Amino acid sequence: MNPFSSGTRLRDMIRAIRACKTAAEERAVVRKECAAIRAAISENDQDYRHRNLAKLMFIHMLGYPTHFGQMECLKLIASAGFPEKRIGYLGLMLLLDERQEVLMLVTNSLKQDLNHSNQYIVGLALCALGNICSAEMARDLAPEVERLLQIRDPNIKKKAALCSIRIIRKVPDLAENFMGPASSSLKEKHHGVLIAGVQLCTDLCKASTDALEYLRKNCTEGLVRILRDVSNSPYAPEYDVAGITDPFLHIRVLRLMRMLGQGDADSSEYMNDILAQVATKTESNKNAGNAILYECVETIMGIEASSGLRVLAINILGRFLSNRDNNIRYVALHMLMKAVTVDFQAVQRHRTTILECVKDSDASIRKRALELVFLLVNDTNVKSLTKELIDYLEVSDQEFKGDLTAKICSIVEKFSQEKLWYIDQMFKVLSLAGNYVKDDVWHALIVMISNAPDLQGYSVRSLYKAFQTSNEQETLVRVTVWCIGEYGEMLVNNVGVLEMEEPMTVTESDAVDAVEVALKCNSSDITTRAMSLVALLKLSSRFPPTSERIREIVMQHKGNVELELQQRSIEFNSIIQRHRNIKSSLVERMPVLDESAFIGKRVGSSQATLSADKSSRPTSGSPGASLKLPNGVAKPPPAPLVDLLDLSSDDVPASTSSTTDFLHDLLGGDLMSPSSSAPSGGGAGTDILMDLLSIGSPSAPTDVSVPNIISSNQGNAGELETAPASVMDFLDGLPSNSSLPGDKDPIYPSITAFESSTLKISFSFTKQPGKPQDTVIQATFTNLSSNTYTDFIFQAAVPKFIQLHLDPASSSTLPASGNGTIMQTLSVTNSQQGQKPLAMRIRMVYRVNNEDKTEQGQINNFPPGL
Amino acid sequence: MIRAVIVMNTQGKPRLVKFYDFQPPEKQQELIRSVYGVLSERADNVSNFVEADAIFGPGTQLVYKHFATLYFVFVFDSAENELAMLDLIQVFVETLDRCFKNVCELDIVFNFNKMHMLLDEIIFGGQVLETSSEQVLKAVEEISKLEKSSSAISLVPKSVSARFGR
């Protein structure tokens, strides 16, 4: 006898597992048990088979693999005894699923058991079939189930009815076979059978319109009678749930009525009376009663009910809303959400109650109520609703503020009729919950302010005031800092004062103080600080007397650990100190942001990552650009251009294909290092070029293309700044033109994929016609040092959606000083061609002077469309 | 349709797990963990419903009841009435209570396979089969009787038959 199989009883195993103090102990116990069970299986142990399977089911519940027990289920099912069969079927339902081929083997046993003389064995087989039936099994076994559906025994009958549902779901064609038996099951007296029969009818209606018509014609009357009987019937203790007679049957019947009455005036008419009776007579002080009412309301909303009935229904929901039970309020909100489309006005009447639910202590209810309020907002009630929501924002739970803020912002944006109102509401939200405001929302606010010249003064003053009280709200700080930078003189000189404004006096140094606070505040992150620095730079030009003080503040960051801030600090210092003559033109107020382009972009790009810096630090780009761009190709003027470009940068990449060559000749390898780190997205904070130019766009081609266009426009740059619209047109026009040839026969420019002081790699591309996903890359390696490299190996890695094949290289020795090259062919297949650009990590290993060297890098500047 | 029935204790250990649409075992464990994550964070005085879109796919909700050390969780889709599901939990628990005489976690742990027997008489392939605990108990008793008197009784380990006898 197997030394293990005498092992533990099920109960002992459970006890042993429960006694385990750690997960490791538990695993050890389970492992031991599984080993014993496996051994028993391989010995074909009969005696303990079903005990072993019972153990396996417990082990399965704990999440351990039990596939090795699957065949045991089949053996148990095939055995004669009832206990074996029962465990076998249970195992079948728990351990197997319809996708497994093992199921093929069980069909025959099922068929036998469905025809068994013992009704309990038939019951087991039906139950198993109802849980795991596959399409093939459904076809094979449908006749058996159909026959069982006509048997008198209620236990079998109800199971057969529900089993038919599974069969119909798997094979809708079989629906018509079940129409007759289903409709006759509605004449039964047994509640269980009725519930199952009604459910079967409902599913038949879903599966086939023929069945729907048939049942509508033959069963509407019967259903109404069932509902009348059950709602009028005296106390029936057996089916009673908390004093209500058989709520489940009520609900099932109401649901089927909804299917039948939908879009059919006659049957709806026929149901009116009974629905009204159920809606008025059902007791609403118990959960079960409310369940019926709830279902009844849904049915009234679903069918072509009379308008009086609809009012009754909405009023029931109104009553639900003021119920003290959380569950009732929850479902009422759910239903009102559906009812909004049916009867907007009726739901609108309950607005105040719904608004109260937004303030509920229960998160599920709050969330639903907020969604519902959002649906109820229209032009007439937007102001009062927004006011309520904003008032609540002040006192709401921290974890709810995010949702609430997002909804308020979208309401305000969607329904803003006046700019002043919009700006006011946004300022309130920013000062109450600025930390929860999404980037694109405050970007939109800035764009709006930029487009409202008569409100700029008001905006900057309001923000200044709000900032004094709540300077820990990140986005408020950012918008304030931006506005002070742009419109500082309006703050100080009280330009464009509106009637309702209280007069205030702000001196120049107060304004600088505010920005300094933002810069030094501990809660400010790097973006805010960087924005503050720019604002200071701008103020130094607006308020010349404060210039020296500003320089001192700026210089405090010259040793900042953040490279970004350090660089700005040093650069701005030099602008303030040494370049007075160009300073004022450098830090001019930025041109009006293009609202329509911004909105279009926001809608168009799902990610809506108008990065934090974009709209906020526009003209400041120029000094950074001139200092950063390595060979001085980009001169200061292009910065505003870049900024404008940026607004339409989604379109720009396509324009590069024809021009990149030129660019590379021009910028050569120097541009490589920044551009290879930036597009990955992680470089947002570190890549100064991107940041300063406000190009935040993650696509590599953009930053390649931008300087290029800039350089070709250099001569006109000054003019471009004053005529942004024409530039926009010009840029918008580009992609459509240049993308055309790309569709047919793309020619991709070569790129310099990698360049260090010692090694340069360039890639040229060819494509096979008709295979857009495949690209053949010819890699050329050039040695830039004065020593010969030996054992040169090039390795590359690509993301999952790309396949890469490397051919052998032409040589493994790379002569010094560019006196020869190694060529290697790479074939790549981009399975997401057109959606995702190519990207590659590369590593070069070689020996020089008997020393091993490794260089690596990342290539993100592949031409778009590969 | 009811998608799943999960009974777990307040530490997140599953005590009865039944999925009505197939989930691979690893996925099952993951789902159980996420459900536990949601439930364990809910306060006592809140509603019994949680939208489960993130866990079980769009349109699904879960309803739970907390009894002593156990959570009873039903996961269902839009074809079921929420309040009725709440009542169904009540029916299930009442049936257990009548079956085990003051049911406690230990009864459920050691009789998980009887639990399945009960559950299969209440919910069948994701549909409500029977809502009268009387009827359910009658069916379960008949099955137990049959198991006892079955000729295969000698092969039933004592532990199992003893449990069915209760």
PDB file of N, CA and C in Angstrom, chain A residues 617-658:
ATOM      1  N   ARG A 617       5.265  78.944 -19.544  1.00  0.00           N
ATOM      2  CA  ARG A 617       6.592  79.531 -19.576  1.00  0.00           C
ATOM      3  C   ARG A 617       7.048  79.802 -20.985  1.00  0.00           C
ATOM      4  N   PRO A 618       6.284  80.505 -21.655  1.00  0.00           N
ATOM      5  CA  PRO A 618       6.494  80.601 -23.088  1.00  0.00           C
ATOM      6  C   PRO A 618       7.729  81.389 -23.485  1.00  0.00           C
ATOM      7  N   THR A 619       7.668  82.659 -23.315  1.00  0.00           N
ATOM      8  CA  THR A 619       8.753  83.461 -23.859  1.00  0.00           C
ATOM      9  C   THR A 619      10.055  83.209 -23.142  1.00  0.00           C
ATOM     10  N   SER A 620       9.956  82.702 -21.952  1.00  0.00           N
ATOM     11  CA  SER A 620      11.182  82.449 -21.207  1.00  0.00           C
ATOM     12  C   SER A 620      12.032  81.426 -21.922  1.00  0.00           C
ATOM     13  N   GLY A 621      11.436  80.720 -22.820  1.00  0.00           N
ATOM     14  CA  GLY A 621      12.178  79.705 -23.544  1.00  0.00           C
ATOM     15  C   GLY A 621      13.397  80.276 -24.244  1.00  0.00           C
ATOM     16  N   SER A 622      13.299  81.485 -24.618  1.00  0.00           N
ATOM     17  CA  SER A 622      14.344  81.989 -25.483  1.00  0.00           C
ATOM     18  C   SER A 622      15.745  81.993 -24.870  1.00  0.00           C
ATOM     19  N   PRO A 623      15.913  82.544 -23.687  1.00  0.00           N
ATOM     20  CA  PRO A 623      17.278  82.543 -23.180  1.00  0.00           C
ATOM     21  C   PRO A 623      17.815  81.135 -23.044  1.00  0.00           C
ATOM     22  N   GLY A 624      16.988  80.258 -22.556  1.00  0.00           N
ATOM     23  CA  GLY A 624      17.431  78.882 -22.381  1.00  0.00           C
ATOM     24  C   GLY A 624      17.828  78.291 -23.701  1.00  0.00           C
ATOM     25  N   ALA A 625      17.030  78.550 -24.682  1.00  0.00           N
ATOM     26  CA  ALA A 625      17.300  77.950 -25.974  1.00  0.00           C
ATOM     27  C   ALA A 625      18.629  78.428 -26.529  1.00  0.00           C
ATOM     28  N   SER A 626      18.868  79.694 -26.392  1.00  0.00           N
ATOM     29  CA  SER A 626      20.089  80.200 -27.000  1.00  0.00           C
ATOM     30  C   SER A 626      21.310  79.679 -26.273  1.00  0.00           C
ATOM     31  N   LEU A 627      21.152  79.440 -25.007  1.00  0.00           N
ATOM     32  CA  LEU A 627      22.319  78.966 -24.284  1.00  0.00           C
ATOM     33  C   LEU A 627      22.495  77.470 -24.440  1.00  0.00           C
ATOM     34  N   LYS A 628      21.403  76.812 -24.584  1.00  0.00           N
ATOM     35  CA  LYS A 628      21.487  75.365 -24.529  1.00  0.00           C
ATOM     36  C   LYS A 628      21.818  74.751 -25.874  1.00  0.00           C
ATOM     37  N   LEU A 629      21.173  75.211 -26.880  1.00  0.00           N
ATOM     38  CA  LEU A 629      21.400  74.566 -28.164  1.00  0.00           C
ATOM     39  C   LEU A 629      22.881  74.636 -28.495  1.00  0.00           C
ATOM     40  N   PRO A 630      23.464  73.524 -28.712  1.00  0.00           N
ATOM     41  CA  PRO A 630      24.908  73.419 -28.693  1.00  0.00           C
ATOM     42  C   PRO A 630      25.629  74.301 -29.709  1.00  0.00           C
ATOM     43  N   ASN A 631      25.188  74.302 -30.911  1.00  0.00           N
ATOM     44  CA  ASN A 631      25.968  75.058 -31.875  1.00  0.00           C
ATOM     45  C   ASN A 631      25.286  76.365 -32.252  1.00  0.00           C
ATOM     46  N   GLY A 632      24.427  76.784 -31.381  1.00  0.00           N
ATOM     47  CA  GLY A 632      23.852  78.105 -31.571  1.00  0.00           C
ATOM     48  C   GLY A 632      22.990  78.227 -32.802  1.00  0.00           C
ATOM     49  N   VAL A 633      22.488  77.135 -33.257  1.00  0.00           N
ATOM     50  CA  VAL A 633      21.659  77.219 -34.450  1.00  0.00           C
ATOM     51  C   VAL A 633      20.376  77.978 -34.168  1.00  0.00           C
ATOM     52  N   ALA A 634      19.792  77.662 -33.009  1.00  0.00           N
ATOM     53  CA  ALA A 634      18.556  78.346 -32.696  1.00  0.00           C
ATOM     54  C   ALA A 634      18.866  79.640 -31.965  1.00  0.00           C
ATOM     55  N   LYS A 635      18.463  80.709 -32.515  1.00  0.00           N
ATOM     56  CA  LYS A 635      18.689  82.004 -31.888  1.00  0.00           C
ATOM     57  C   LYS A 635      17.474  82.341 -31.028  1.00  0.00           C
ATOM     58  N   PRO A 636      17.607  83.295 -30.147  1.00  0.00           N
ATOM     59  CA  PRO A 636      16.502  83.607 -29.244  1.00  0.00           C
ATOM     60  C   PRO A 636      15.129  83.743 -29.899  1.00  0.00           C
ATOM     61  N   PRO A 637      14.982  84.440 -30.977  1.00  0.00           N
ATOM     62  CA  PRO A 637      13.636  84.675 -31.476  1.00  0.00           C
ATOM     63  C   PRO A 637      12.770  83.436 -31.679  1.00  0.00           C
ATOM     64  N   PRO A 638      13.328  82.323 -32.025  1.00  0.00           N
ATOM     65  CA  PRO A 638      12.429  81.220 -32.318  1.00  0.00           C
ATOM     66  C   PRO A 638      11.564  80.769 -31.144  1.00  0.00           C
ATOM     67  N   ALA A 639      11.927  81.160 -29.955  1.00  0.00           N
ATOM     68  CA  ALA A 639      11.198  80.600 -28.823  1.00  0.00           C
ATOM     69  C   ALA A 639       9.687  80.746 -28.909  1.00  0.00           C
ATOM     70  N   PRO A 640       9.175  81.932 -29.152  1.00  0.00           N
ATOM     71  CA  PRO A 640       7.710  82.024 -29.248  1.00  0.00           C
ATOM     72  C   PRO A 640       7.179  81.135 -30.357  1.00  0.00           C
ATOM     73  N   LEU A 641       7.958  81.023 -31.366  1.00  0.00           N
ATOM     74  CA  LEU A 641       7.555  80.158 -32.458  1.00  0.00           C
ATOM     75  C   LEU A 641       7.401  78.731 -31.949  1.00  0.00           C
ATOM     76  N   VAL A 642       8.387  78.316 -31.187  1.00  0.00           N
ATOM     77  CA  VAL A 642       8.332  76.970 -30.656  1.00  0.00           C
ATOM     78  C   VAL A 642       7.085  76.790 -29.825  1.00  0.00           C
ATOM     79  N   ASP A 643       6.829  77.825 -29.082  1.00  0.00           N
ATOM     80  CA  ASP A 643       5.671  77.730 -28.222  1.00  0.00           C
ATOM     81  C   ASP A 643       4.402  77.563 -29.027  1.00  0.00           C
ATOM     82  N   LEU A 644       4.363  78.265 -30.108  1.00  0.00           N
ATOM     83  CA  LEU A 644       3.185  78.141 -30.948  1.00  0.00           C
ATOM     84  C   LEU A 644       3.132  76.791 -31.610  1.00  0.00           C
ATOM     85  N   LEU A 645       4.270  76.385 -32.037  1.00  0.00           N
ATOM     86  CA  LEU A 645       4.385  75.073 -32.643  1.00  0.00           C
ATOM     87  C   LEU A 645       3.836  74.035 -31.723  1.00  0.00           C
ATOM     88  N   ASP A 646       4.215  74.246 -30.500  1.00  0.00           N
ATOM     89  CA  ASP A 646       3.891  73.303 -29.486  1.00  0.00           C
ATOM     90  C   ASP A 646       2.393  73.076 -29.373  1.00  0.00           C
ATOM     91  N   LEU A 647       1.653  74.115 -29.581  1.00  0.00           N
ATOM     92  CA  LEU A 647       0.212  73.960 -29.479  1.00  0.00           C
ATOM     93  C   LEU A 647      -0.328  73.023 -30.537  1.00  0.00           C
ATOM     94  N   SER A 648       0.402  72.933 -31.608  1.00  0.00           N
ATOM     95  CA  SER A 648      -0.091  72.035 -32.646  1.00  0.00           C
ATOM     96  C   SER A 648       0.870  70.881 -32.847  1.00  0.00           C
ATOM     97  N   SER A 649       1.619  70.598 -31.811  1.00  0.00           N
ATOM     98  CA  SER A 649       2.698  69.637 -31.998  1.00  0.00           C
ATOM     99  C   SER A 649       2.200  68.246 -32.344  1.00  0.00           C
ATOM    100  N   ASP A 650       0.960  67.977 -32.105  1.00  0.00           N
ATOM    101  CA  ASP A 650       0.455  66.678 -32.511  1.00  0.00           C
ATOM    102  C   ASP A 650       0.591  66.463 -34.010  1.00  0.00           C
ATOM    103  N   ASP A 651       0.520  67.564 -34.699  1.00  0.00           N
ATOM    104  CA  ASP A 651       0.559  67.436 -36.156  1.00  0.00           C
ATOM    105  C   ASP A 651       1.978  67.447 -36.694  1.00  0.00           C
ATOM    106  N   VAL A 652       2.834  68.042 -35.941  1.00  0.00           N
ATOM    107  CA  VAL A 652       4.131  68.327 -36.506  1.00  0.00           C
ATOM    108  C   VAL A 652       4.969  67.121 -36.907  1.00  0.00           C
ATOM    109  N   PRO A 653       4.985  66.078 -36.110  1.00  0.00           N
ATOM    110  CA  PRO A 653       5.924  65.011 -36.412  1.00  0.00           C
ATOM    111  C   PRO A 653       5.893  64.527 -37.853  1.00  0.00           C
ATOM    112  N   ALA A 654       4.737  64.517 -38.410  1.00  0.00           N
ATOM    113  CA  ALA A 654       4.628  63.988 -39.752  1.00  0.00           C
ATOM    114  C   ALA A 654       5.422  64.812 -40.757  1.00  0.00           C
ATOM    115  N   SER A 655       5.733  66.014 -40.383  1.00  0.00           N
ATOM    116  CA  SER A 655       6.373  66.868 -41.350  1.00  0.00           C
ATOM    117  C   SER A 655       7.864  66.642 -41.455  1.00  0.00           C
ATOM    118  N   THR A 656       8.389  65.817 -40.608  1.00  0.00           N
ATOM    119  CA  THR A 656       9.838  65.751 -40.553  1.00  0.00           C
ATOM    120  C   THR A 656      10.458  64.880 -41.616  1.00  0.00           C
ATOM    121  N   SER A 657       9.712  63.984 -42.155  1.00  0.00           N
ATOM    122  CA  SER A 657      10.349  62.962 -42.980  1.00  0.00           C
ATOM    123  C   SER A 657      11.220  63.562 -44.083  1.00  0.00           C
ATOM    124  N   SER A 658      10.804  64.633 -44.630  1.00  0.00           N
ATOM    125  CA  SER A 658      11.562  65.151 -45.751  1.00  0.00           C
ATOM    126  C   SER A 658      12.728  66.038 -45.319  1.00  0.00           C
TER     127      SER A 658
END
